Amino acid sequence: MSDRLAVLPQYLLPKQALTQLMGKLAGLEGGSATTAVIRWFIQRYKVNMSEALEADPAAYKSFNQFFTRPLRPGVRPLADADWVCPVDGAISQLGRITGAAGDQIFQAKGHHYSTQALVGGNAALAAQFAHGHFATIYLSPRDYHRIHMPCDGRLTRMIYIPGDLFSVNPVTARGVPGLFARNERVVCVFENEDGPFVLTLVGATIVGSMATVWHGQVNPPRPGTIKEWDYAPGQVTLKKGDEMGRFLLGSTVVMLFPKGRLSFNPDWSPTRAIRMGEAMGSRA
């Protein structure tokens, strides 16, 4: 079966209604029933609970508490690198932002999308990453779902962009054109001494919400329109390795870097499993 045919049912599903329902269920505190669901999930997806700060499934009052569980101190040491991986997951794609205008991000064979589309149509913001680099990291259900800073950064802007709620697994990435620029997402723009960089949190089917440490839950509500927040210099400053956000039921992170600022770890390649804190790259 082709990837396009495999994802056809997703076009027909009531994805937003399903996501809202699952979000509510994941937040319920159901006692033994919640614990049973968590135990099933751990077994089904082979979740490594030995790394969790609280390894006992019964300690979590809701599925959301379990899904966003913190890790034990020391299990994700930060590499001695200029840029470290912000999440656990697998590399979907990475490399140069290409095209005549330097604005095309490679999604999968046969599919590209533009930096301007990713950031909600803001041409001036997208232009800062012309001919730069990108990395797309997929978080599977078994992964740790908190997102950390790849380097020190000062937050300048956050943009909520409404959109679809397709799955973001590899099959869907191959079968849905412009997937990461059409799904709901939160674009976080930072600056440091190397210039601007972007961390984009991409939503997906049954991703009940996305949150950042400075704002809290960004969605829901889902107003259906783009919303922006600007931050004064020094208002939100985070260090390399600090938590910056989290997914409530998993998804994808897309990062953008300006031209000539980053050289990726040569060991990084598509489909490679990665962990938060490992070396992502160095200054070019």
Short mmCIF file of C-alpha atoms in Angstrom, two decimals:
data_model
loop_
_atom_site.label_atom_id
_atom_site.label_comp_id
_atom_site.label_asym_id
_atom_site.label_seq_id
_atom_site.Cartn_x
_atom_site.Cartn_y
_atom_site.Cartn_z
CA MET A 1 0.00 0.00 0.00
CA SER A 2 1.33 3.45 -0.88
CA ASP A 3 1.88 6.04 1.84
CA ARG A 4 -0.78 8.28 0.28
CA LEU A 5 -3.37 5.51 0.51
CA ALA A 6 -2.26 4.62 4.04
CA VAL A 7 -3.00 8.14 5.28
CA LEU A 8 -6.28 8.56 3.39
CA PRO A 9 -8.42 7.61 6.45
CA GLN A 10 -6.85 10.52 8.35
CA TYR A 11 -8.48 12.98 5.96
CA LEU A 12 -11.86 11.51 6.87
CA LEU A 13 -11.46 11.27 10.66
CA PRO A 14 -12.92 14.03 12.89
CA LYS A 15 -9.41 14.75 14.15
CA GLN A 16 -10.16 17.80 16.26
CA ALA A 17 -13.12 16.18 18.03
CA LEU A 18 -11.06 13.06 18.66
CA THR A 19 -8.19 15.14 20.00
CA GLN A 20 -10.46 17.09 22.35
CA LEU A 21 -12.00 13.86 23.66
CA MET A 22 -8.64 12.18 24.23
CA GLY A 23 -7.30 15.30 25.89
CA LYS A 24 -10.14 15.24 28.40
CA LEU A 25 -9.74 11.52 29.06
CA ALA A 26 -5.98 11.89 29.55
CA GLY A 27 -6.59 14.50 32.24
CA LEU A 28 -9.02 12.40 34.27
CA GLU A 29 -7.98 11.09 37.67
CA GLY A 30 -9.52 7.64 37.53
CA GLY A 31 -7.73 5.80 40.30
CA SER A 32 -7.17 2.12 39.52
CA ALA A 33 -8.61 2.53 36.02
CA THR A 34 -6.02 5.20 35.23
CA THR A 35 -3.26 3.00 36.63
CA ALA A 36 -4.43 0.10 34.46
CA VAL A 37 -4.28 2.26 31.34
CA ILE A 38 -0.79 3.48 32.26
CA ARG A 39 0.43 -0.08 32.88
CA TRP A 40 -0.98 -1.16 29.50
CA PHE A 41 0.72 1.79 27.77
CA ILE A 42 4.07 1.02 29.40
CA GLN A 43 3.89 -2.60 28.25
CA ARG A 44 2.55 -1.78 24.78
CA TYR A 45 5.22 0.81 23.97
CA LYS A 46 8.05 -0.61 26.13
CA VAL A 47 8.48 2.57 28.15
CA ASN A 48 11.65 2.57 30.26
CA MET A 49 10.31 3.54 33.68
CA SER A 50 13.68 3.02 35.36
CA GLU A 51 14.64 6.47 34.07
CA ALA A 52 11.58 8.18 35.55
CA LEU A 53 11.77 10.17 38.76
CA GLU A 54 8.76 8.13 39.90
CA ALA A 55 8.90 4.58 38.51
CA ASP A 56 5.63 3.32 40.07
CA PRO A 57 2.70 3.65 37.59
CA ALA A 58 0.27 3.94 40.50
CA ALA A 59 1.92 7.19 41.59
CA TYR A 60 0.44 9.09 38.64
CA LYS A 61 -3.06 10.45 39.20
CA SER A 62 -3.76 11.00 35.50
CA PHE A 63 -2.41 9.75 32.20
CA ASN A 64 -1.13 13.26 31.48
CA GLN A 65 0.96 13.23 34.65
CA PHE A 66 2.51 9.96 33.52
CA PHE A 67 3.04 11.10 29.94
CA THR A 68 4.90 14.25 31.00
CA ARG A 69 6.81 12.46 33.76
CA PRO A 70 10.14 14.01 34.80
CA LEU A 71 13.33 11.98 34.63
CA ARG A 72 15.70 11.13 37.44
CA PRO A 73 18.56 13.62 37.86
CA GLY A 74 21.61 12.60 35.88
CA VAL A 75 20.01 10.26 33.33
CA ARG A 76 20.33 12.86 30.54
CA PRO A 77 23.76 14.46 31.03
CA LEU A 78 24.53 17.41 28.76
CA ALA A 79 27.28 16.82 26.22
CA ASP A 80 30.19 19.21 26.01
CA ALA A 81 28.88 20.72 22.78
CA ASP A 82 27.73 24.14 21.57
CA TRP A 83 24.28 22.72 20.74
CA VAL A 84 22.65 19.71 22.40
CA CYS A 85 19.62 17.69 21.40
CA PRO A 86 16.47 19.15 22.99
CA VAL A 87 14.38 15.96 23.11
CA ASP A 88 14.33 12.19 23.09
CA GLY A 89 13.16 10.84 19.74
CA ALA A 90 14.30 9.94 16.25
CA ILE A 91 15.65 12.20 13.53
CA SER A 92 13.07 12.60 10.79
CA GLN A 93 15.18 14.84 8.55
CA LEU A 94 17.95 17.41 8.90
CA GLY A 95 20.23 19.47 6.71
CA ARG A 96 20.29 22.64 4.67
CA ILE A 97 17.29 24.80 3.90
CA THR A 98 17.38 24.71 0.11
CA GLY A 99 15.71 26.18 -2.98
CA ALA A 100 16.45 29.26 -5.05
CA ALA A 101 15.20 31.48 -2.23
CA GLY A 102 16.75 29.30 0.46
CA ASP A 103 13.37 28.66 2.04
CA GLN A 104 12.60 24.98 1.36
CA ILE A 105 12.63 22.41 4.17
CA PHE A 106 12.84 18.75 3.17
CA GLN A 107 10.00 16.74 4.72
CA ALA A 108 10.25 13.36 2.96
CA LYS A 109 10.77 12.01 -0.52
CA GLY A 110 8.74 14.18 -2.88
CA HIS A 111 7.74 16.71 -0.21
CA HIS A 112 9.14 20.10 0.80
CA TYR A 113 7.53 23.02 2.59
CA SER A 114 8.64 26.60 3.13
CA THR A 115 10.06 28.26 6.22
CA GLN A 116 7.50 31.03 5.76
CA ALA A 117 4.64 28.54 5.89
CA LEU A 118 6.11 26.90 8.99
CA VAL A 119 6.26 30.18 10.94
CA GLY A 120 2.73 31.23 10.02
CA GLY A 121 3.39 33.41 6.98
CA ASN A 122 5.84 35.82 8.60
CA ALA A 123 8.20 36.61 5.69
CA ALA A 124 10.59 38.74 7.77
CA LEU A 125 11.05 35.99 10.35
CA ALA A 126 11.50 33.29 7.71
CA ALA A 127 14.08 35.40 5.86
CA GLN A 128 16.42 35.18 8.85
CA PHE A 129 16.86 31.46 8.09
CA ALA A 130 17.39 31.69 4.31
CA HIS A 131 19.89 29.02 3.20
CA GLY A 132 20.27 28.01 6.85
CA HIS A 133 19.80 24.62 8.49
CA PHE A 134 16.89 22.68 9.98
CA ALA A 135 16.33 19.56 12.05
CA THR A 136 13.05 17.69 12.47
CA ILE A 137 12.76 15.26 15.40
CA TYR A 138 9.86 12.86 15.91
CA LEU A 139 8.82 11.88 19.43
CA SER A 140 7.19 8.46 19.58
CA PRO A 141 4.70 7.41 22.29
CA ARG A 142 7.44 5.70 24.32
CA ASP A 143 9.67 8.77 24.48
CA TYR A 144 10.22 11.33 27.22
CA HIS A 145 7.99 14.26 26.23
CA ARG A 146 9.55 17.31 27.79
CA ILE A 147 11.45 19.69 25.52
CA HIS A 148 14.70 21.33 26.61
CA MET A 149 16.89 24.15 25.37
CA PRO A 150 19.58 23.19 22.84
CA CYS A 151 21.68 26.17 23.99
CA ASP A 152 21.30 29.33 26.04
CA GLY A 153 18.59 31.56 24.63
CA ARG A 154 16.50 34.69 25.17
CA LEU A 155 12.88 34.36 24.11
CA THR A 156 11.72 37.11 21.75
CA ARG A 157 8.42 35.83 20.37
CA MET A 158 5.90 32.99 20.54
CA ILE A 159 3.39 32.34 17.77
CA TYR A 160 0.42 29.98 18.00
CA ILE A 161 -0.70 28.83 14.54
CA PRO A 162 -3.96 26.88 14.12
CA GLY A 163 -4.03 23.99 11.70
CA ASP A 164 -4.83 20.37 11.01
CA LEU A 165 -4.16 17.53 13.41
CA PHE A 166 -2.72 14.80 11.23
CA SER A 167 -0.53 12.16 12.80
CA VAL A 168 3.19 12.99 12.50
CA ASN A 169 4.61 9.47 12.26
CA PRO A 170 6.99 8.61 9.40
CA VAL A 171 4.25 7.16 7.18
CA THR A 172 2.20 10.34 7.45
CA ALA A 173 5.27 12.49 6.80
CA ARG A 174 5.71 10.61 3.53
CA GLY A 175 2.03 10.74 2.62
CA VAL A 176 0.75 14.21 3.57
CA PRO A 177 2.25 17.18 1.66
CA GLY A 178 3.47 20.05 3.85
CA LEU A 179 2.57 18.15 7.00
CA PHE A 180 4.55 20.20 9.54
CA ALA A 181 3.42 23.50 8.03
CA ARG A 182 -0.26 22.53 7.99
CA ASN A 183 -0.63 20.99 11.48
CA GLU A 184 -1.34 23.11 14.54
CA ARG A 185 1.93 24.39 16.02
CA VAL A 186 3.65 26.75 18.45
CA VAL A 187 6.67 28.63 17.09
CA CYS A 188 9.15 29.81 19.74
CA VAL A 189 11.75 32.33 18.59
CA PHE A 190 14.97 32.75 20.59
CA GLU A 191 18.18 34.73 20.28
CA ASN A 192 21.71 34.26 21.60
CA GLU A 193 25.17 35.43 20.67
CA ASP A 194 24.98 33.31 17.48
CA GLY A 195 21.77 34.99 16.32
CA PRO A 196 18.14 33.80 16.19
CA PHE A 197 16.91 30.22 16.27
CA VAL A 198 13.46 28.66 16.26
CA LEU A 199 11.96 25.72 18.11
CA THR A 200 8.59 24.75 16.66
CA LEU A 201 6.31 22.41 18.59
CA VAL A 202 4.08 20.62 16.08
CA GLY A 203 0.74 19.22 17.20
CA ALA A 204 -0.86 16.00 15.96
CA THR A 205 -3.89 13.74 16.32
CA ILE A 206 -4.77 13.29 20.03
CA VAL A 207 -2.07 15.74 21.11
CA GLY A 208 -4.31 17.29 23.74
CA SER A 209 -2.17 20.36 24.30
CA MET A 210 1.24 21.96 24.10
CA ALA A 211 2.73 24.03 26.91
CA THR A 212 5.76 26.21 27.57
CA VAL A 213 7.39 26.94 30.92
CA TRP A 214 6.87 30.71 30.60
CA HIS A 215 3.25 30.64 29.39
CA GLY A 216 1.76 27.39 30.60
CA GLN A 217 -0.79 25.63 28.40
CA VAL A 218 -0.95 27.29 24.98
CA ASN A 219 -3.74 25.16 23.54
CA PRO A 220 -6.57 24.59 24.09
CA PRO A 221 -8.27 26.96 23.61
CA ARG A 222 -8.05 26.66 19.84
CA PRO A 223 -9.28 30.05 18.59
CA GLY A 224 -8.78 29.27 14.90
CA THR A 225 -6.59 32.34 14.35
CA ILE A 226 -2.89 33.09 14.72
CA LYS A 227 -1.92 34.54 18.11
CA GLU A 228 1.41 36.19 18.90
CA TRP A 229 3.23 37.16 22.08
CA ASP A 230 6.31 39.40 22.17
CA TYR A 231 8.81 39.32 25.02
CA ALA A 232 11.06 42.14 26.21
CA PRO A 233 14.83 41.56 26.40
CA GLY A 234 15.60 39.55 29.52
CA GLN A 235 11.95 38.75 30.25
CA VAL A 236 12.45 35.01 29.53
CA THR A 237 16.03 33.70 29.52
CA LEU A 238 16.79 29.98 29.59
CA LYS A 239 20.04 28.04 29.88
CA LYS A 240 21.17 25.09 27.78
CA GLY A 241 19.37 22.01 29.05
CA ASP A 242 16.58 23.91 30.82
CA GLU A 243 13.06 22.64 30.18
CA MET A 244 11.22 24.95 27.76
CA GLY A 245 7.99 23.06 27.07
CA ARG A 246 6.15 19.78 26.85
CA PHE A 247 3.67 17.83 24.76
CA LEU A 248 0.56 16.24 26.21
CA LEU A 249 0.53 13.19 23.94
CA GLY A 250 3.58 13.42 21.81
CA SER A 251 4.60 14.92 18.46
CA THR A 252 7.44 16.60 16.57
CA VAL A 253 9.92 19.44 17.01
CA VAL A 254 11.23 21.42 14.01
CA MET A 255 14.28 23.64 14.58
CA LEU A 256 15.59 26.41 12.31
CA PHE A 257 19.09 27.92 12.36
CA PRO A 258 20.58 30.79 10.32
CA LYS A 259 23.09 30.26 7.55
CA GLY A 260 26.63 29.56 8.64
CA ARG A 261 25.93 29.22 12.36
CA LEU A 262 25.66 25.47 12.96
CA SER A 263 27.53 22.35 11.89
CA PHE A 264 25.56 19.20 12.74
CA ASN A 265 27.04 16.26 14.60
CA PRO A 266 28.37 14.01 11.77
CA ASP A 267 26.81 11.00 13.49
CA TRP A 268 23.32 12.46 13.01
CA SER A 269 21.30 11.08 10.11
CA PRO A 270 17.60 10.39 9.34
CA THR A 271 15.94 7.60 11.39
CA ARG A 272 18.70 7.68 14.02
CA ALA A 273 17.43 7.44 17.60
CA ILE A 274 18.64 10.32 19.76
CA ARG A 275 18.38 11.42 23.38
CA MET A 276 18.05 14.76 25.04
CA GLY A 277 21.42 16.21 25.97
CA GLU A 278 23.58 14.46 23.40
CA ALA A 279 25.74 16.55 21.06
CA MET A 280 23.69 18.03 18.22
CA GLY A 281 26.25 20.31 16.66
CA SER A 282 28.95 22.92 16.96
CA ARG A 283 29.40 26.49 15.83
CA ALA A 284 30.31 26.55 12.15
#
